XYZ file of C-alpha atoms in Angstrom:
688
model
C -23.088 36.987 -34.009
C -21.898 39.800 -31.552
C -23.043 39.106 -28.115
C -25.375 36.257 -29.049
C -25.112 32.888 -27.404
C -23.509 30.200 -29.477
C -25.653 27.051 -29.147
C -23.208 24.737 -30.917
C -20.619 25.395 -28.264
C -22.879 24.673 -25.394
C -23.369 21.182 -26.804
C -20.673 19.738 -24.602
C -18.105 21.531 -22.373
C -15.144 19.834 -24.011
C -16.050 21.515 -27.224
C -15.822 24.809 -25.576
C -12.465 23.961 -24.116
C -11.350 22.629 -27.464
C -12.163 26.116 -28.897
C -9.869 27.704 -26.305
C -7.004 25.427 -27.231
C -7.401 25.414 -31.027
C -8.676 28.872 -31.944
C -5.704 30.912 -33.254
C -7.418 34.161 -32.196
C -6.869 33.141 -28.478
C -3.321 34.121 -27.431
C -1.154 31.851 -25.271
C -1.352 34.365 -22.420
C -5.139 34.301 -22.536
C -5.161 30.508 -22.481
C -3.001 30.493 -19.416
C -5.161 33.019 -17.550
C -8.389 31.289 -18.436
C -9.332 28.440 -16.062
C -11.274 26.628 -18.848
C -8.277 26.766 -21.197
C -5.584 25.968 -18.689
C -6.146 23.049 -16.353
C -2.805 21.442 -15.396
C -4.225 17.937 -14.746
C -6.046 17.654 -18.121
C -4.896 17.708 -21.653
C -6.719 18.626 -24.879
C -6.602 15.062 -26.121
C -8.098 13.570 -22.979
C -11.416 11.756 -23.414
C -12.646 13.181 -20.205
C -11.624 16.785 -20.285
C -13.133 17.605 -16.916
C -11.376 14.908 -14.775
C -8.488 14.116 -17.119
C -7.059 10.677 -18.245
C -3.788 8.922 -18.032
C -1.291 10.186 -20.652
C -0.638 6.587 -21.686
C -1.463 3.066 -20.748
C 2.124 2.649 -19.403
C 1.585 5.438 -16.915
C -1.398 3.632 -15.514
C 0.125 0.162 -15.354
C 3.311 1.380 -13.733
C 1.311 3.300 -11.175
C -0.755 0.266 -10.340
C 2.312 -2.040 -10.112
C 4.052 0.550 -7.878
C 0.907 0.705 -5.614
C 0.631 -3.040 -5.309
C 4.267 -4.045 -4.995
C 5.621 -3.186 -1.548
C 7.916 -4.276 1.270
C 5.893 -7.469 1.823
C 6.858 -8.725 -1.660
C 10.518 -8.382 -0.682
C 10.425 -9.709 2.928
C 7.122 -11.222 3.914
C 6.687 -13.610 1.006
C 10.124 -15.217 1.121
C 9.704 -15.841 4.812
C 6.245 -17.377 4.386
C 7.485 -19.515 1.551
C 10.339 -21.179 3.590
C 8.079 -21.387 6.671
C 5.209 -23.138 4.826
C 6.991 -25.719 2.806
C 9.263 -23.897 0.337
C 8.154 -24.325 -3.215
C 5.019 -26.130 -2.125
C 3.716 -22.790 -0.819
C 3.306 -21.584 -4.396
C 0.319 -23.902 -4.781
C -1.934 -22.365 -2.091
C -0.455 -18.865 -3.003
C -1.601 -19.269 -6.595
C -4.965 -20.720 -5.641
C -5.718 -17.863 -3.294
C -4.662 -15.384 -5.971
C -7.373 -16.867 -8.205
C -9.984 -17.225 -5.464
C -9.635 -13.860 -3.591
C -6.979 -11.597 -4.890
C -7.691 -11.288 -8.650
C -11.469 -11.287 -8.348
C -11.532 -8.332 -5.901
C -8.760 -6.558 -7.787
C -10.740 -6.859 -11.115
C -13.919 -5.694 -9.446
C -12.434 -2.547 -8.052
C -10.722 -1.612 -11.299
C -13.855 -2.062 -13.275
C -15.937 -0.250 -10.701
C -13.774 2.917 -10.753
C -13.236 2.836 -14.519
C -16.947 2.485 -15.332
C -18.172 5.547 -13.476
C -14.881 7.591 -13.675
C -15.267 8.461 -9.908
C -13.261 8.008 -6.755
C -13.999 5.488 -3.914
C -16.812 7.565 -2.411
C -18.744 8.794 -5.472
C -18.646 5.252 -6.997
C -21.160 4.146 -4.294
C -23.930 6.056 -6.054
C -24.485 2.552 -7.338
C -25.469 1.466 -3.755
C -26.036 4.631 -1.779
C -26.622 2.793 1.519
C -22.951 1.624 1.452
C -21.421 4.951 0.623
C -19.949 4.933 4.061
C -17.720 2.056 2.913
C -16.063 4.485 0.552
C -15.639 7.081 3.287
C -14.062 4.449 5.500
C -11.570 3.575 2.821
C -10.515 7.239 2.438
C -10.241 7.853 6.186
C -8.115 4.745 6.572
C -5.977 5.820 3.686
C -5.611 9.267 5.403
C -4.428 7.680 8.647
C -1.992 5.473 6.761
C -0.699 8.442 4.744
C 0.203 10.088 8.006
C 2.541 7.419 9.209
C 3.552 5.762 6.003
C 5.577 8.786 5.031
C 7.462 8.378 8.342
C 8.574 4.956 7.029
C 9.817 6.726 3.917
C 11.603 9.199 6.215
C 13.310 6.309 7.911
C 14.530 5.123 4.488
C 15.787 8.630 3.599
C 17.745 8.832 6.836
C 19.418 5.479 6.297
C 20.048 6.378 2.724
C 22.015 9.491 3.911
C 23.727 7.478 6.646
C 24.924 4.938 3.961
C 27.297 7.424 2.459
C 29.851 6.529 5.106
C 32.567 3.912 5.239
C 32.402 1.874 7.269
C 28.641 1.872 7.747
C 27.773 3.427 11.091
C 25.841 0.234 12.152
C 28.591 -2.146 11.284
C 30.132 -2.106 14.731
C 29.627 -0.950 18.306
C 30.770 2.608 18.207
C 30.587 5.406 20.833
C 26.764 5.546 20.671
C 26.468 2.007 21.779
C 26.175 0.589 25.403
C 27.683 -2.371 27.190
C 24.984 -4.770 25.832
C 26.138 -4.134 22.280
C 28.065 -7.046 20.721
C 28.631 -8.389 17.249
C 28.847 -11.951 18.700
C 26.863 -14.032 21.113
C 28.017 -13.819 24.718
C 26.340 -16.953 26.001
C 27.824 -18.960 28.744
C 28.049 -22.723 29.073
C 28.013 -24.859 32.161
C 30.660 -27.509 31.634
C 32.444 -30.093 33.725
C 36.212 -29.476 34.267
C 38.855 -32.229 34.233
C 38.776 -32.489 37.983
C 34.980 -32.975 37.862
C 33.889 -29.549 38.995
C 31.182 -27.537 37.212
C 32.512 -24.283 35.726
C 30.873 -21.600 33.534
C 32.782 -20.624 30.343
C 32.052 -18.414 27.366
C 30.668 -20.264 24.246
C 33.033 -18.317 22.077
C 35.976 -19.861 23.992
C 34.475 -23.287 23.300
C 34.109 -22.465 19.596
C 37.808 -21.476 19.408
C 38.638 -24.889 20.807
C 36.334 -26.590 18.172
C 33.985 -27.650 20.932
C 30.204 -27.083 21.253
C 28.002 -26.606 24.253
C 24.948 -28.938 24.718
C 21.766 -26.970 24.486
C 20.623 -27.900 27.951
C 23.909 -26.372 29.380
C 23.575 -23.052 27.594
C 23.093 -19.969 29.913
C 21.729 -17.180 27.744
C 23.244 -13.695 28.047
C 21.153 -11.017 26.282
C 23.045 -8.935 23.850
C 22.124 -6.459 21.090
C 23.541 -6.327 17.656
C 25.105 -2.994 16.536
C 22.480 -2.598 13.851
C 19.663 -2.879 16.340
C 21.253 -0.402 18.745
C 21.799 1.994 15.926
C 18.101 1.783 14.983
C 16.934 2.388 18.568
C 19.575 4.880 19.889
C 20.627 6.837 16.779
C 17.893 6.682 14.126
C 14.836 6.670 16.405
C 16.245 7.819 19.735
C 13.509 5.668 21.053
C 12.036 6.436 24.433
C 10.918 3.835 27.022
C 7.231 3.915 25.862
C 4.203 5.840 24.660
C 4.091 7.660 28.009
C 7.423 9.273 27.338
C 6.913 11.406 24.257
C 10.144 13.261 24.396
C 11.257 15.984 21.910
C 10.957 15.907 18.150
C 13.819 13.928 16.513
C 14.845 16.623 14.176
C 16.847 14.626 11.649
C 13.718 12.453 11.210
C 11.460 15.612 11.043
C 13.625 16.999 8.203
C 13.590 13.658 6.400
C 9.805 13.592 6.844
C 9.587 17.146 5.385
C 11.771 16.034 2.411
C 9.533 13.052 1.753
C 6.383 15.251 1.735
C 8.132 17.632 -0.669
C 8.918 14.761 -2.991
C 5.294 13.562 -2.821
C 3.797 17.086 -3.416
C 6.218 17.720 -6.292
C 5.339 14.443 -7.939
C 1.622 15.076 -7.637
C 1.353 18.704 -8.382
C -0.314 17.950 -11.652
C -1.986 14.827 -10.404
C -1.699 11.775 -12.648
C -0.122 13.791 -15.393
C 3.002 14.268 -13.235
C 2.963 11.231 -11.043
C 2.455 9.080 -14.120
C 5.989 10.109 -15.240
C 7.652 9.838 -11.919
C 6.615 6.161 -11.617
C 8.765 5.338 -14.680
C 11.602 5.512 -12.236
C 10.072 4.654 -8.870
C 8.227 1.658 -10.100
C 11.046 0.094 -12.179
C 14.110 0.889 -10.075
C 13.309 -1.663 -7.394
C 13.532 -4.333 -10.093
C 16.962 -3.079 -11.087
C 18.103 -3.276 -7.494
C 16.704 -6.733 -6.967
C 18.344 -7.956 -10.069
C 21.737 -6.417 -8.980
C 21.340 -7.991 -5.485
C 20.452 -11.269 -7.054
C 23.449 -11.299 -9.324
C 25.734 -10.207 -6.422
C 24.171 -12.740 -4.103
C 24.491 -15.608 -6.563
C 28.199 -14.991 -6.791
C 28.691 -15.294 -3.061
C 29.817 -18.528 -1.375
C 26.822 -20.515 0.016
C 24.287 -18.716 -2.150
C 23.127 -21.963 -3.571
C 22.302 -23.339 -0.125
C 20.060 -20.402 0.584
C 18.143 -20.708 -2.760
C 17.884 -24.513 -2.285
C 16.355 -23.888 1.164
C 13.991 -21.254 -0.188
C 12.419 -23.018 -3.100
C 14.392 -26.152 -3.905
C 14.290 -29.851 -3.245
C 13.615 -29.343 0.425
C 9.997 -28.254 -0.372
C 7.641 -29.949 1.986
C 4.346 -30.858 0.302
C 3.013 -32.335 3.521
C 2.525 -28.691 4.767
C -0.362 -28.303 2.317
C -2.466 -30.322 4.777
C -2.142 -27.565 7.424
C -4.786 -24.803 7.659
C -2.186 -22.273 8.706
C -0.449 -22.562 5.321
C -3.654 -21.630 3.440
C -4.434 -18.884 5.858
C -0.992 -17.324 5.309
C -1.352 -17.578 1.592
C -4.793 -15.838 1.582
C -3.632 -13.106 3.958
C -0.547 -12.388 1.931
C -2.514 -12.153 -1.326
C -5.205 -9.899 0.022
C -2.866 -7.333 1.639
C -0.125 -7.404 -1.035
C -2.610 -6.419 -3.852
C -3.784 -3.326 -1.893
C -7.441 -4.053 -2.433
C -10.234 -2.349 -0.485
C -8.127 0.728 0.259
C -9.818 2.882 -2.404
C -6.592 3.399 -4.341
C -7.415 0.974 -7.129
C -10.765 2.654 -7.789
C -9.131 6.128 -7.693
C -6.369 5.233 -10.140
C -8.721 3.362 -12.422
C -11.142 6.254 -12.517
C -8.709 8.075 -14.801
C -8.768 5.417 -17.500
C -10.553 5.861 -20.752
C -13.907 4.213 -20.722
C -13.106 1.477 -23.150
C -9.744 0.522 -21.557
C -9.359 -3.228 -21.067
C -9.349 -3.306 -17.366
C -9.573 -7.156 -17.436
C -6.199 -7.602 -19.006
C -4.746 -4.843 -16.808
C -5.839 -6.629 -13.730
C -4.194 -9.846 -14.975
C -0.938 -8.045 -15.739
C -0.678 -6.220 -12.426
C -1.647 -9.200 -10.254
C 0.818 -11.544 -12.090
C 3.563 -8.981 -11.907
C 2.949 -8.491 -8.191
C 3.182 -12.215 -7.421
C 6.103 -12.703 -9.748
C 7.917 -9.916 -7.874
C 7.469 -11.810 -4.629
C 8.902 -15.005 -6.011
C 11.790 -13.152 -7.690
C 12.666 -11.169 -4.534
C 12.937 -14.432 -2.593
C 15.865 -15.485 -4.646
C 17.731 -12.267 -3.980
C 17.006 -12.397 -0.228
C 17.833 -16.089 0.328
C 21.010 -15.992 -1.772
C 22.395 -13.452 0.745
C 21.080 -15.446 3.664
C 22.835 -18.534 2.256
C 26.045 -16.607 2.196
C 25.624 -15.473 5.820
C 24.923 -19.041 6.888
C 28.069 -20.141 5.036
C 30.210 -17.543 6.704
C 28.765 -18.118 10.171
C 28.781 -21.887 9.704
C 25.129 -22.229 10.660
C 22.203 -23.903 8.794
C 20.227 -21.610 6.523
C 17.065 -22.399 8.540
C 18.701 -21.004 11.671
C 19.897 -17.800 9.951
C 16.444 -17.202 8.364
C 14.650 -17.824 11.582
C 16.991 -15.537 13.459
C 16.359 -12.767 10.967
C 12.587 -13.224 11.289
C 12.723 -13.090 15.072
C 13.925 -9.501 14.652
C 10.568 -8.770 13.107
C 8.625 -10.167 16.054
C 10.686 -8.863 19.040
C 12.819 -5.988 17.751
C 15.522 -7.550 19.925
C 18.506 -9.240 18.404
C 19.065 -11.937 20.882
C 20.489 -15.315 19.918
C 18.178 -17.243 17.821
C 18.271 -20.259 20.116
C 16.575 -18.390 22.898
C 13.764 -16.680 21.031
C 10.271 -17.596 22.104
C 7.856 -18.510 19.241
C 4.955 -16.057 18.678
C 1.886 -16.067 16.522
C 2.411 -13.913 13.490
C 0.663 -10.557 13.696
C 0.190 -8.832 10.255
C 0.903 -5.260 9.535
C -0.698 -5.162 6.126
C 0.095 -1.772 4.832
C 3.737 -2.061 5.589
C 3.388 -5.556 4.148
C 5.878 -6.673 6.699
C 5.171 -7.562 10.300
C 7.529 -4.855 11.622
C 10.690 -2.912 10.767
C 13.265 -5.467 11.922
C 14.130 -7.059 8.559
C 14.147 -3.761 6.678
C 16.106 -1.583 9.108
C 18.091 -4.070 11.184
C 18.602 -7.568 9.801
C 19.331 -6.867 6.088
C 21.358 -3.663 6.670
C 23.457 -5.826 9.044
C 23.943 -8.375 6.276
C 24.936 -5.670 3.772
C 27.460 -4.277 6.220
C 29.381 -7.579 5.960
C 29.695 -7.391 2.115
C 32.651 -5.861 0.308
C 31.977 -2.229 -0.676
C 29.104 -2.250 1.820
C 28.138 1.452 1.410
C 27.351 0.827 -2.270
C 24.934 -2.034 -1.552
C 23.392 -0.137 1.300
C 22.749 2.940 -0.876
C 21.008 0.759 -3.507
C 18.983 -1.028 -0.923
C 17.547 2.073 0.742
C 16.946 3.767 -2.558
C 14.907 0.665 -3.422
C 13.021 0.933 -0.128
C 12.404 4.628 -0.877
C 10.968 4.025 -4.319
C 8.833 1.151 -2.995
C 7.326 3.516 -0.427
C 6.878 6.495 -2.729
C 4.868 4.515 -5.221
C 2.353 3.558 -2.534
C 2.292 7.073 -1.128
C 1.557 8.576 -4.479
C -1.525 6.293 -4.797
C -2.641 7.059 -1.185
C -2.485 10.808 -1.818
C -4.248 10.435 -5.175
C -7.015 8.578 -3.445
C -7.448 11.468 -0.953
C -7.291 14.348 -3.500
C -9.518 12.493 -5.983
C -12.149 12.006 -3.423
C -12.110 15.652 -2.376
C -12.382 16.874 -5.989
C -15.142 14.400 -6.840
C -17.209 15.349 -3.776
C -16.452 19.137 -3.837
C -16.656 20.256 -7.526
C -15.281 23.709 -6.940
C -11.908 22.116 -6.082
C -11.509 20.547 -9.489
C -9.672 23.578 -10.863
C -7.545 23.942 -7.769
C -5.737 20.556 -7.763
C -2.313 22.142 -7.092
C -3.671 23.916 -3.966
C -5.533 20.874 -2.807
C -2.409 18.712 -3.102
C -0.087 21.142 -1.394
C -2.473 21.885 1.454
C -3.102 18.156 2.004
C 0.650 17.505 2.133
C 1.254 20.364 4.605
C -1.612 19.182 6.962
C -0.504 15.593 6.809
C 3.077 16.600 7.489
C 1.995 18.498 10.663
C -0.160 15.534 11.751
C 2.824 13.264 11.305
C 5.192 15.173 13.575
C 4.125 13.119 16.657
C 5.349 10.118 14.671
C 8.911 11.527 14.563
C 9.204 12.267 18.304
C 11.201 9.918 20.510
C 7.923 7.970 20.984
C 7.166 8.197 17.333
C 7.707 4.500 16.452
C 5.002 3.673 19.060
C 2.577 5.896 17.356
C 3.366 4.462 13.967
C 2.894 0.971 15.289
C -0.360 2.030 17.038
C -1.961 3.465 13.907
C -0.915 0.532 11.833
C -2.174 -2.026 14.352
C -5.679 -0.562 14.580
C -6.312 1.189 11.234
C -4.577 -1.076 8.648
C -5.953 -4.519 9.618
C -9.422 -5.980 9.815
C -11.118 -2.685 9.085
C -10.128 -3.259 5.456
C -11.431 -6.763 5.547
C -14.812 -5.481 6.662
C -14.773 -2.910 3.807
C -13.856 -5.651 1.338
C -16.637 -8.034 2.449
C -19.250 -5.212 2.359
C -17.958 -4.229 -1.065
C -18.502 -7.704 -2.459
C -21.971 -7.998 -0.900
C -23.000 -4.519 -2.085
C -21.923 -5.064 -5.728
C -22.788 -8.755 -5.933
C -26.114 -8.963 -4.093
C -27.502 -5.326 -3.711
C -26.469 -3.688 -6.961
C -26.572 -6.972 -8.779
C -23.689 -9.078 -10.161
C -25.323 -9.603 -13.500
C -25.928 -5.850 -13.887
C -22.311 -5.208 -12.926
C -21.203 -7.678 -15.591
C -23.281 -5.812 -18.173
C -21.517 -2.625 -17.080
C -18.117 -4.180 -17.597
C -19.165 -5.461 -21.047
C -19.979 -1.879 -21.994
C -16.295 -1.152 -21.552
C -14.479 -4.220 -22.734
C -17.068 -5.819 -25.025
C -19.425 -8.718 -24.653
C -18.099 -12.029 -23.404
C -19.457 -15.631 -23.469
C -21.366 -16.790 -20.492
C -18.670 -19.326 -19.473
C -16.183 -16.485 -19.384
C -18.207 -14.884 -16.482
C -18.917 -18.309 -14.775
C -15.655 -18.113 -12.631
C -16.114 -14.452 -11.815
C -19.665 -14.940 -10.775
C -18.661 -17.898 -8.510
C -15.937 -15.735 -6.906
C -17.956 -12.506 -6.441
C -21.032 -14.275 -5.138
C -19.598 -17.084 -2.953
C -15.955 -17.930 -2.901
C -14.226 -14.515 -2.358
C -16.697 -13.367 0.422
C -16.232 -16.657 2.177
C -12.438 -16.454 2.027
C -12.421 -12.975 3.297
C -14.899 -13.718 6.088
C -12.624 -16.544 7.099
C -9.624 -14.263 7.251
C -11.650 -11.674 9.198
C -12.766 -14.136 11.777
C -9.164 -15.476 12.132
C -8.001 -11.849 12.614
C -10.524 -11.063 15.197
C -9.893 -14.272 17.142
C -6.033 -13.794 17.048
C -6.249 -10.095 17.750
C -3.905 -8.905 20.573
C -3.249 -5.614 22.290
C -0.573 -3.570 20.552
C 2.994 -3.815 21.653
C 6.472 -2.905 20.384
C 8.850 -5.725 21.228
C 8.738 -5.979 24.972
C 7.107 -2.619 25.457
C 3.402 -2.944 26.299
C 1.166 -0.001 25.442
C -0.688 1.805 28.272
C -4.484 1.516 28.528
C -4.932 5.082 27.271
C -2.891 4.298 24.164
C -4.975 1.173 23.449
C -8.142 3.290 23.983
C -6.921 5.803 21.400
C -6.384 2.940 18.983
C -9.988 1.693 19.420
C -11.245 5.308 19.040
C -9.491 5.402 15.667
C -11.069 2.108 14.700
C -14.537 3.359 15.705
C -14.006 6.566 13.845
C -13.216 4.702 10.660
C -16.045 2.197 10.915
C -18.733 4.549 12.254
C -19.268 6.131 8.848
C -20.775 2.972 7.493
C -23.820 2.894 9.729
C -24.084 6.675 9.993
C -24.264 7.244 6.263
C -26.601 4.315 5.836
C -28.930 5.785 8.494
C -28.745 9.348 7.062
C -29.496 8.126 3.522
C -32.506 6.118 4.882
C -33.925 9.017 6.926
C -33.583 11.384 4.000
C -35.394 9.045 1.581
C -39.141 9.332 1.065
C -41.992 6.883 1.557
C -42.543 3.981 3.919
C -39.631 2.145 5.578
C -39.615 -0.490 2.878
C -39.678 2.085 0.130
C -36.842 4.027 1.792
C -34.700 0.900 1.992
C -35.376 0.098 -1.648
C -34.471 3.672 -2.602
C -31.126 3.690 -0.767
C -30.323 0.250 -2.197
C -30.934 1.455 -5.723
C -28.587 3.505 -7.908
C -29.003 7.302 -7.791
C -30.234 9.262 -10.769
C -26.777 10.331 -11.818
C -25.211 6.867 -11.592
C -23.637 5.562 -14.685
C -20.772 6.411 -17.148
C -19.382 9.869 -16.546
C -19.660 10.940 -20.206
C -22.970 11.008 -22.088
C -21.421 9.452 -25.144
C -20.650 6.274 -23.174
C -24.052 5.860 -21.542
C -25.683 3.913 -24.443
C -29.235 2.574 -24.302
C -28.848 1.161 -20.728
C -28.184 4.598 -19.205
C -29.717 6.911 -21.704
C -32.306 8.230 -19.182
C -29.733 8.658 -16.338
C -28.547 12.145 -15.497
C -24.790 12.120 -15.504
C -22.353 14.581 -14.027
C -21.975 16.304 -17.358
C -25.588 17.413 -17.316
C -25.188 19.089 -13.934
C -22.002 20.810 -14.956
C -23.469 21.786 -18.232
C -26.347 23.492 -16.543
C -24.080 25.435 -14.371
C -21.917 26.252 -17.364
C -24.845 27.710 -19.299
C -25.572 29.956 -16.317
C -21.976 31.178 -16.203
C -20.797 34.021 -18.422
C -17.460 33.131 -19.935
C -15.914 35.212 -22.677
C -13.696 33.559 -25.341
C -12.476 35.000 -28.618
C -13.726 33.161 -31.695
C -12.023 34.574 -34.791
C -12.791 38.311 -34.516
C -15.958 37.986 -32.425
C -16.385 38.328 -28.679
C -18.870 35.654 -27.886
C -20.716 35.249 -24.633
C -21.470 31.610 -23.623
């Protein structure tokens, strides 16, 4: 054989790699120094040896659950449930899961798994909409910058929890004169001699008397937990105009969070798939512990009864606001249209049952929301019992922190329309970093519960960040093939760059930047992407063709099995998302943080970020059309038709439907045959 080419090896690249792994004549040192033999994000038993596959089904499911389950499952859903009729809210919530959440979730998982490509390359199916994939990745990049800052906040509070008493449990030397653990309202009363006098409401309470609401004179105060958040954790400035210095304890926490993310992803899904065994399951352990502890507290039953008990108000189902809240919560909580579902699913084996996976993840996500509500409201019930207030007032008071970031007395809070912050899955940081830490500080052994709570927040955030970064690195490697063997470098460089870009978010004005990016990048841009995704696959690519693609993976199904999915993909889901989009645009307001209004230049930057994210959709469509050949109509038909290399990634999966398509393997194989790679087969030095 000597220097002759070995045709049988050039049959498929995985056979050549298999020779490297299995041939006893190749030493371990040679395997490690040969790129083809040593690729840290693939394994020799992977079906797709170029991109790699999940090590097990459990790795994938836990990663998907960790990506979907977030802070909104713990905070946002329980609030929406009690606000919209208690247990009655489960009816529109379940219906919207079936109409909008699950159909889009199943579509994206199938789309990514079928072609084994990330959120940009999958649009070879509809080239004119490839800009939608780019928009998803850019939005994910913006979110990755500030989302790790939220994780940094959790890390800081975690370290601060190793103190007794907790530093936010009282007004210590860092507080000002407005700090108080109790309301300082005044009351205008009539004395015994008929004169009007002003007294403190606390004095009236000590005398077992109450002040009529019309006689209350509000005196603004701040709770210790809120002042600790503003003055110690954030060192918050007066506004976006006052940037101030870098808050170094947050910068170090941000660096630590990026080190954790980089270490977890250094081998891609092979390493992150193992980390999620802890990060995806630990929140459930904490929720269970908090539920058990909360259920043993006095008054817990009152909180649970208020949350989802006999006080359910079914008349609420007649209100449009209830259905809007259900649809919005479902859409954002499942993390659809961000690109992450397609990126994670692209590493599945071709015949993986993505249908059952979608059911499992969506049901788990919604079940987590309901379960978390019991833990939250059992504690709120105890607080109501101790403070001798109705649960409704305690819950409303906690939610007002989310809206205003100001812990004034609940009686004087002005009602505001709910503005969503979808990626955080919580309308702001009040509940996570002010209200619930305050509640935990009142429990026995409060540092223990605080540590558990912030570890839970940390793991909830890391799961999502893993998927965001995987979306970014997967896209880079799919679009730039020379990066495939350099995953470790791509991951580390991306982490370093995003850490540097995130430094403005840990200055004294950092919270304003975090809120600004979230306000403009993580809202209705994703709704536009989702609507275009449904139109592109359902109407341009063809819903029936897409169903045939899915059947190539999971097997043929009866026509009535697809009846519901056709109805959702063609009509119901697009209409629901368009309705949410219109509502979001109508109720859109300029960004603000509590009482701090953003300057005009800050709002302009926000609109520039929005334009930058969305502009790729028309730009790519125009470029594709201009590059196409023929008349205008022929060009439009070309860019609305799949490219020549669209289809399953591996030749063995293309079957009769895609037998004439040129897949990625063919292109790589051509390059491979032109590359001289020396391997040792038995005692021969063979040139491929």
